[in-house]
Amino acid sequence: MEQTDRTDCRTAGPKREAPEEKASWESGVRRVVPYTPGEQPRRAGIIKLNTNECPYPPSPRVKRLAAEFETDVLRLYPDPEASLLVKSIARRFQVKEEQVFVGVGSDDVLAMAFLTFFNTGRPILFPDVTYSFYDVWANLFGIPFRRPALDGNFRLKKEDYLTENGGIVIANPNAPTGICEPLSVIEEIVSGNPGSLVIIDEAYVDFGGESALPLVEKYENLLVVQTFSKSRAMAGMRIGFAIGSPKAVRCLRDVKFSFNSYTMDAPSIAWGAASMEDEAYFQETVEKIKATREYLKGQLAALGFSFPDSRTNFLFASHESIPAQELFGALKEAGIYVRYFPGERTGNFLRITVGTEEQTEALLSFLRGYLKQ
Ligand SMILES: *Cc1c(COP(=O)(O)O)cnc(C)c1O
């Protein structure tokens, strides 16, 4: 009935010269420029130092649980609250369960946080050199943003974050630079912005950064995001989490439950909790990586590389005479994958993940040979 009426309406108007152009379905498409993830080559025998994964396996408790895994569990929906995992995180960080939000990797947690908190119409702020997913989410959700430039040494200028804004995201330690800003700077930014939510992305904090978690009790507008992908060796499982005020976490949960109730699958909940509970293994793994990083710093410096002081599991290194892009190609040809970010500010650096001792020796021995030619 309605349809007929509308047709009548159209034909009743003045006679048209040309038949009406129907809009293509494509005019309704949300256009985005996607994030480019690092390469995930599956070739055997390569040395993979390009996406900051942990070179050691997850806690042996995860392997034990995986061996016992009863597939009948998969018949049922998982716990939408992911309580087991939330509890283990709350216990580890000594916060209340209502202060913990979990998601499918911290990418999911961060995307949910953008969607939940950045709706004022004022631009959100993040540095010009940082995790390159932030501007992708801002564009996807139609959030305006500004990217204040880091200084010449890639340090944050806190004044840039004490101006009017619709929210703030800071990776600390930062990627790809590896630099950690002191907690005092983070606190000034959080306390100076009571009208905005401030996200601190701590993907690398376990490798020697200073966490903002102690500030969570003091500031309702702070959300700290961490991941199982780097220091907890579970990038393939996809687990991330945020800790904040009960109020902020409630807002996040409301949005998440309006989007997808069952983000965390049953194995992620069970194995993630087991991994979080194995503190001794976690500490041991992180200490090994930090020791290798310090060794790598010394060796690379001796070969003519310089880099900011890394508090992460990677170095952002530039060579005194060989362009980064050339080294990137040569390394790749030798089966050693590192990350290269073209661009004016980052184009002469390689981001090199700290691998095992053996991987590190292979990298160094290639570079020694290459630089001698
Ligand atoms: C790796 C990384 C993430 C995302 O990690 P997930 O695997 O999605 O948990 C987020 N932020 C930064 C800065 C990262 O380097």
XYZ file of C-alpha atoms and ligand atoms in Angstrom:
388
model
C 0.000 0.000 0.000
C 2.646 2.446 1.086
C 4.767 1.527 -1.882
C 1.940 2.245 -4.321
C 1.377 5.627 -2.762
C 4.982 6.565 -3.152
C 5.052 5.469 -6.788
C 1.991 7.540 -7.456
C 3.602 10.516 -5.873
C 6.641 10.241 -8.111
C 4.795 9.851 -11.344
C 2.474 12.708 -10.480
C 5.227 15.344 -10.743
C 6.314 17.234 -13.865
C 7.474 15.012 -16.694
C 11.189 14.171 -16.508
C 13.576 14.292 -19.431
C 15.672 11.272 -18.404
C 14.743 8.229 -16.352
C 15.679 8.685 -12.694
C 19.217 7.554 -11.767
C 19.021 5.036 -8.945
C 21.771 5.492 -6.363
C 24.245 2.610 -6.254
C 24.436 0.469 -3.109
C 28.012 1.719 -2.939
C 26.909 5.225 -2.022
C 25.965 3.814 1.386
C 29.323 2.250 2.082
C 31.380 3.418 5.075
C 34.721 4.242 3.471
C 37.809 3.531 5.569
C 41.543 3.266 5.074
C 42.335 0.146 7.103
C 45.206 -0.288 9.524
C 48.126 -2.169 7.963
C 49.231 -4.932 10.316
C 52.816 -6.165 10.276
C 53.521 -9.066 7.950
C 52.754 -12.498 9.349
C 54.884 -14.722 7.129
C 54.270 -18.441 7.671
C 57.477 -19.568 6.007
C 59.503 -21.940 8.185
C 62.990 -20.907 9.254
C 62.536 -17.155 9.221
C 63.463 -14.978 12.179
C 60.390 -12.954 13.037
C 61.228 -9.717 14.802
C 58.554 -7.500 13.225
C 55.431 -7.511 15.416
C 56.726 -7.529 19.005
C 55.450 -10.944 19.962
C 57.067 -12.798 22.830
C 59.754 -15.215 21.581
C 58.975 -17.668 24.407
C 55.870 -19.839 24.779
C 52.971 -18.973 27.103
C 52.873 -20.341 30.658
C 53.079 -24.163 30.727
C 49.746 -24.043 32.563
C 48.139 -22.976 29.288
C 49.572 -26.009 27.529
C 48.258 -28.283 30.257
C 44.762 -26.821 29.986
C 44.865 -27.038 26.195
C 45.754 -30.734 26.387
C 42.793 -31.380 28.668
C 40.401 -29.193 26.699
C 36.952 -30.743 26.476
C 35.365 -29.692 23.171
C 31.842 -30.177 24.516
C 32.392 -26.782 26.167
C 32.158 -25.259 22.693
C 28.537 -26.357 22.353
C 27.452 -23.698 24.842
C 27.787 -19.934 24.745
C 30.677 -18.713 26.883
C 30.184 -16.667 30.060
C 29.307 -13.189 28.717
C 30.944 -11.626 31.792
C 34.146 -13.693 31.329
C 34.145 -13.844 35.133
C 37.003 -16.288 35.565
C 39.313 -14.081 33.523
C 38.055 -10.853 35.084
C 38.591 -12.310 38.574
C 42.162 -13.373 37.811
C 43.002 -9.912 36.460
C 41.336 -8.167 39.431
C 43.298 -10.359 41.842
C 46.619 -9.799 40.090
C 46.240 -6.004 40.051
C 44.407 -5.741 43.389
C 41.398 -3.919 42.002
C 37.687 -4.701 42.194
C 36.107 -6.893 39.533
C 33.892 -3.998 38.508
C 37.039 -2.109 37.544
C 38.070 -4.672 34.909
C 36.905 -4.857 31.291
C 38.130 -7.607 28.943
C 38.136 -7.846 25.167
C 39.461 -9.646 22.107
C 42.977 -8.236 22.282
C 43.594 -4.689 23.434
C 42.676 -3.579 19.908
C 39.084 -4.574 20.697
C 39.252 -2.898 24.117
C 40.664 0.302 22.612
C 38.080 0.370 19.812
C 35.268 -0.062 22.376
C 36.767 2.728 24.486
C 36.886 5.089 21.469
C 33.249 4.259 20.718
C 32.198 4.709 24.355
C 34.062 7.803 25.482
C 34.879 10.014 22.509
C 31.535 11.536 21.578
C 31.847 15.244 22.344
C 32.570 16.420 18.800
C 35.775 18.041 20.092
C 39.014 16.610 18.667
C 40.716 13.847 20.613
C 44.505 14.048 21.004
C 47.322 11.585 20.445
C 50.969 12.078 19.348
C 51.992 12.268 15.686
C 54.294 9.270 16.143
C 52.476 6.488 17.957
C 50.436 3.315 17.448
C 48.983 3.737 13.979
C 45.609 2.208 14.836
C 44.407 5.317 16.759
C 43.695 7.442 13.696
C 42.076 4.443 11.958
C 39.501 4.050 14.771
C 38.958 7.803 14.936
C 38.214 7.817 11.198
C 36.023 4.712 11.411
C 33.871 6.228 14.170
C 33.903 9.772 12.762
C 35.803 11.166 15.761
C 37.750 14.361 14.997
C 41.386 14.235 16.132
C 44.610 16.258 16.389
C 48.102 14.820 16.537
C 50.477 17.133 18.415
C 54.077 16.519 17.314
C 56.486 14.814 19.697
C 59.691 16.830 20.171
C 62.919 16.153 18.245
C 63.787 13.328 20.648
C 60.303 11.775 20.321
C 59.354 12.997 23.788
C 55.823 14.021 24.716
C 55.207 17.738 25.264
C 52.683 17.742 28.075
C 51.462 21.299 27.326
C 49.970 19.910 24.102
C 47.595 17.806 26.197
C 46.497 20.577 28.532
C 44.398 22.302 25.865
C 40.720 21.769 25.092
C 40.017 18.275 23.763
C 37.425 15.534 23.499
C 39.656 12.798 24.932
C 43.289 11.655 24.982
C 45.121 8.440 24.043
C 48.753 7.927 24.980
C 50.751 4.741 24.499
C 53.222 4.578 27.398
C 55.783 3.231 26.719
C 55.191 4.548 23.227
C 55.342 2.514 20.029
C 57.331 2.517 17.824
C 59.814 4.634 19.813
C 60.034 2.497 22.991
C 60.172 5.619 25.171
C 58.446 5.674 28.565
C 57.264 9.005 29.954
C 57.422 9.355 33.747
C 54.265 8.808 35.755
C 54.375 12.433 36.931
C 53.766 13.612 33.333
C 50.899 11.155 32.898
C 49.352 12.298 36.175
C 49.549 15.959 35.155
C 47.732 15.134 31.930
C 45.047 13.069 33.669
C 44.487 15.566 36.496
C 44.532 18.495 34.068
C 41.684 16.975 32.021
C 38.772 16.255 34.361
C 36.458 16.900 31.394
C 37.964 14.149 29.202
C 38.606 10.475 29.397
C 42.342 9.682 29.170
C 43.399 6.262 27.855
C 46.908 5.057 28.676
C 47.792 2.152 26.367
C 50.296 0.042 28.321
C 50.885 -2.742 25.793
C 54.601 -2.743 26.706
C 54.606 -1.619 30.327
C 55.784 -4.971 31.713
C 59.187 -4.582 30.061
C 60.224 -1.723 32.339
C 57.633 1.023 31.990
C 55.995 2.895 34.828
C 52.331 1.901 35.009
C 49.534 4.411 35.581
C 47.497 1.775 37.440
C 48.158 3.333 40.882
C 46.352 6.469 39.612
C 43.160 4.592 38.792
C 41.889 4.884 42.387
C 42.413 8.623 42.271
C 41.041 9.647 38.862
C 37.692 8.552 37.488
C 38.659 9.762 33.985
C 41.636 7.383 33.582
C 41.507 4.078 31.713
C 44.611 1.868 31.616
C 44.730 -0.714 28.810
C 47.011 -3.759 28.751
C 47.343 -6.919 26.663
C 48.270 -10.604 26.820
C 49.877 -10.313 23.369
C 53.373 -9.176 24.296
C 54.654 -9.940 27.798
C 52.205 -12.827 28.304
C 53.052 -14.561 25.008
C 49.458 -15.014 23.815
C 49.068 -12.814 20.723
C 47.387 -15.731 18.949
C 44.706 -16.022 21.626
C 43.535 -12.372 21.481
C 43.080 -11.113 25.050
C 43.267 -7.509 26.215
C 41.873 -5.673 29.209
C 41.229 -2.261 30.682
C 41.280 -1.181 34.311
C 39.529 2.006 35.378
C 36.930 3.451 37.686
C 33.803 1.321 38.232
C 31.819 4.086 36.530
C 33.969 4.168 33.374
C 34.019 0.367 33.188
C 30.224 0.263 33.467
C 29.990 2.637 30.479
C 32.333 0.402 28.471
C 30.333 -2.717 29.334
C 27.063 -1.061 28.290
C 28.491 -0.329 24.853
C 30.076 -3.767 24.515
C 26.821 -5.525 25.445
C 25.049 -3.417 22.827
C 27.496 -4.653 20.217
C 28.381 -8.287 20.943
C 27.732 -10.031 24.259
C 30.078 -12.945 23.627
C 33.396 -11.426 22.645
C 35.541 -13.705 24.797
C 35.450 -17.362 23.763
C 35.613 -20.186 26.287
C 39.298 -21.110 25.749
C 40.368 -17.451 26.018
C 38.583 -17.109 29.349
C 40.051 -20.309 30.831
C 43.551 -20.157 29.390
C 43.858 -16.419 29.919
C 43.046 -16.848 33.613
C 45.615 -19.655 33.914
C 48.266 -17.488 32.288
C 47.484 -14.516 34.553
C 47.849 -16.711 37.602
C 51.341 -17.943 36.718
C 53.203 -14.921 38.037
C 56.551 -16.712 38.438
C 56.678 -17.779 34.776
C 55.623 -14.308 33.646
C 58.387 -12.630 35.667
C 61.001 -15.081 34.427
C 60.027 -14.526 30.769
C 60.017 -10.754 31.078
C 63.423 -10.755 32.813
C 64.937 -12.893 30.035
C 63.654 -10.485 27.377
C 64.920 -7.444 29.283
C 68.377 -9.001 29.646
C 68.511 -9.778 25.915
C 67.350 -6.229 25.139
C 70.177 -4.709 27.166
C 72.701 -6.965 25.428
C 71.228 -6.032 22.024
C 71.497 -2.326 22.887
C 75.234 -2.651 23.567
C 75.934 -4.678 20.437
C 73.897 -2.448 18.117
C 75.513 0.687 19.532
C 78.929 -0.831 18.783
C 77.791 -1.345 15.164
C 76.886 2.341 14.753
C 73.201 2.240 15.591
C 71.488 4.729 17.844
C 68.067 4.486 19.470
C 65.970 6.039 22.192
C 66.210 4.255 25.553
C 63.724 1.409 25.139
C 61.506 0.263 27.999
C 59.790 -2.236 25.712
C 60.551 -5.506 23.937
C 61.799 -3.709 20.819
C 64.391 -1.130 19.762
C 63.725 1.778 17.406
C 67.114 1.937 15.788
C 68.742 4.048 13.118
C 72.201 3.502 11.616
C 74.817 6.244 11.258
C 75.419 5.594 7.557
C 73.128 2.938 6.049
C 69.522 4.014 5.340
C 66.915 2.041 7.285
C 65.013 1.081 4.160
C 68.109 -0.549 2.669
C 68.792 -2.497 5.861
C 65.142 -3.532 6.046
C 65.349 -5.042 2.529
C 68.676 -6.753 3.159
C 67.461 -8.279 6.427
C 64.284 -9.525 4.809
C 66.238 -11.158 2.024
C 68.232 -12.951 4.707
C 64.970 -14.166 6.288
C 65.070 -11.710 9.192
C 61.814 -9.727 9.416
C 61.810 -6.387 11.233
C 59.337 -3.497 10.921
C 59.871 -0.410 8.800
C 57.579 2.641 8.925
C 58.091 4.918 5.919
C 57.518 8.603 6.510
C 59.411 11.750 7.289
C 59.815 11.188 11.017
C 60.147 7.414 11.174
C 61.679 6.564 7.778
C 65.242 6.162 8.972
C 64.472 3.742 11.795
C 63.909 0.025 12.063
C 61.723 -1.344 14.805
C 63.397 -4.541 15.912
C 61.642 -6.916 18.318
C 63.824 -8.487 21.005
C 63.876 -12.211 20.219
C 65.514 -15.193 21.870
C 69.261 -15.138 22.472
C 69.759 -17.294 19.360
C 67.627 -15.010 17.180
C 69.524 -12.016 18.516
C 72.877 -13.603 17.665
C 71.655 -14.380 14.144
C 70.524 -10.775 13.683
C 73.811 -9.404 14.976
C 75.923 -11.747 12.928
C 74.062 -10.747 9.755
C 74.476 -7.040 10.560
C 78.196 -7.420 11.352
C 78.720 -9.051 7.968
C 76.556 -6.581 6.064
C 78.067 -3.469 7.605
C 81.618 -4.648 6.909
C 81.087 -4.741 3.108
C 50.430 -4.574 20.123
C 49.758 -3.320 20.541
C 48.389 -3.252 20.819
C 47.404 -4.333 20.496
O 47.635 -5.525 20.925
P 46.537 -6.682 20.939
O 47.241 -7.824 20.334
O 45.326 -6.254 20.173
O 46.251 -6.836 22.390
C 47.862 -2.074 21.283
N 48.632 -1.001 21.450
C 49.932 -1.006 21.171
C 50.722 0.233 21.362
C 50.541 -2.157 20.694
O 51.822 -2.153 20.352
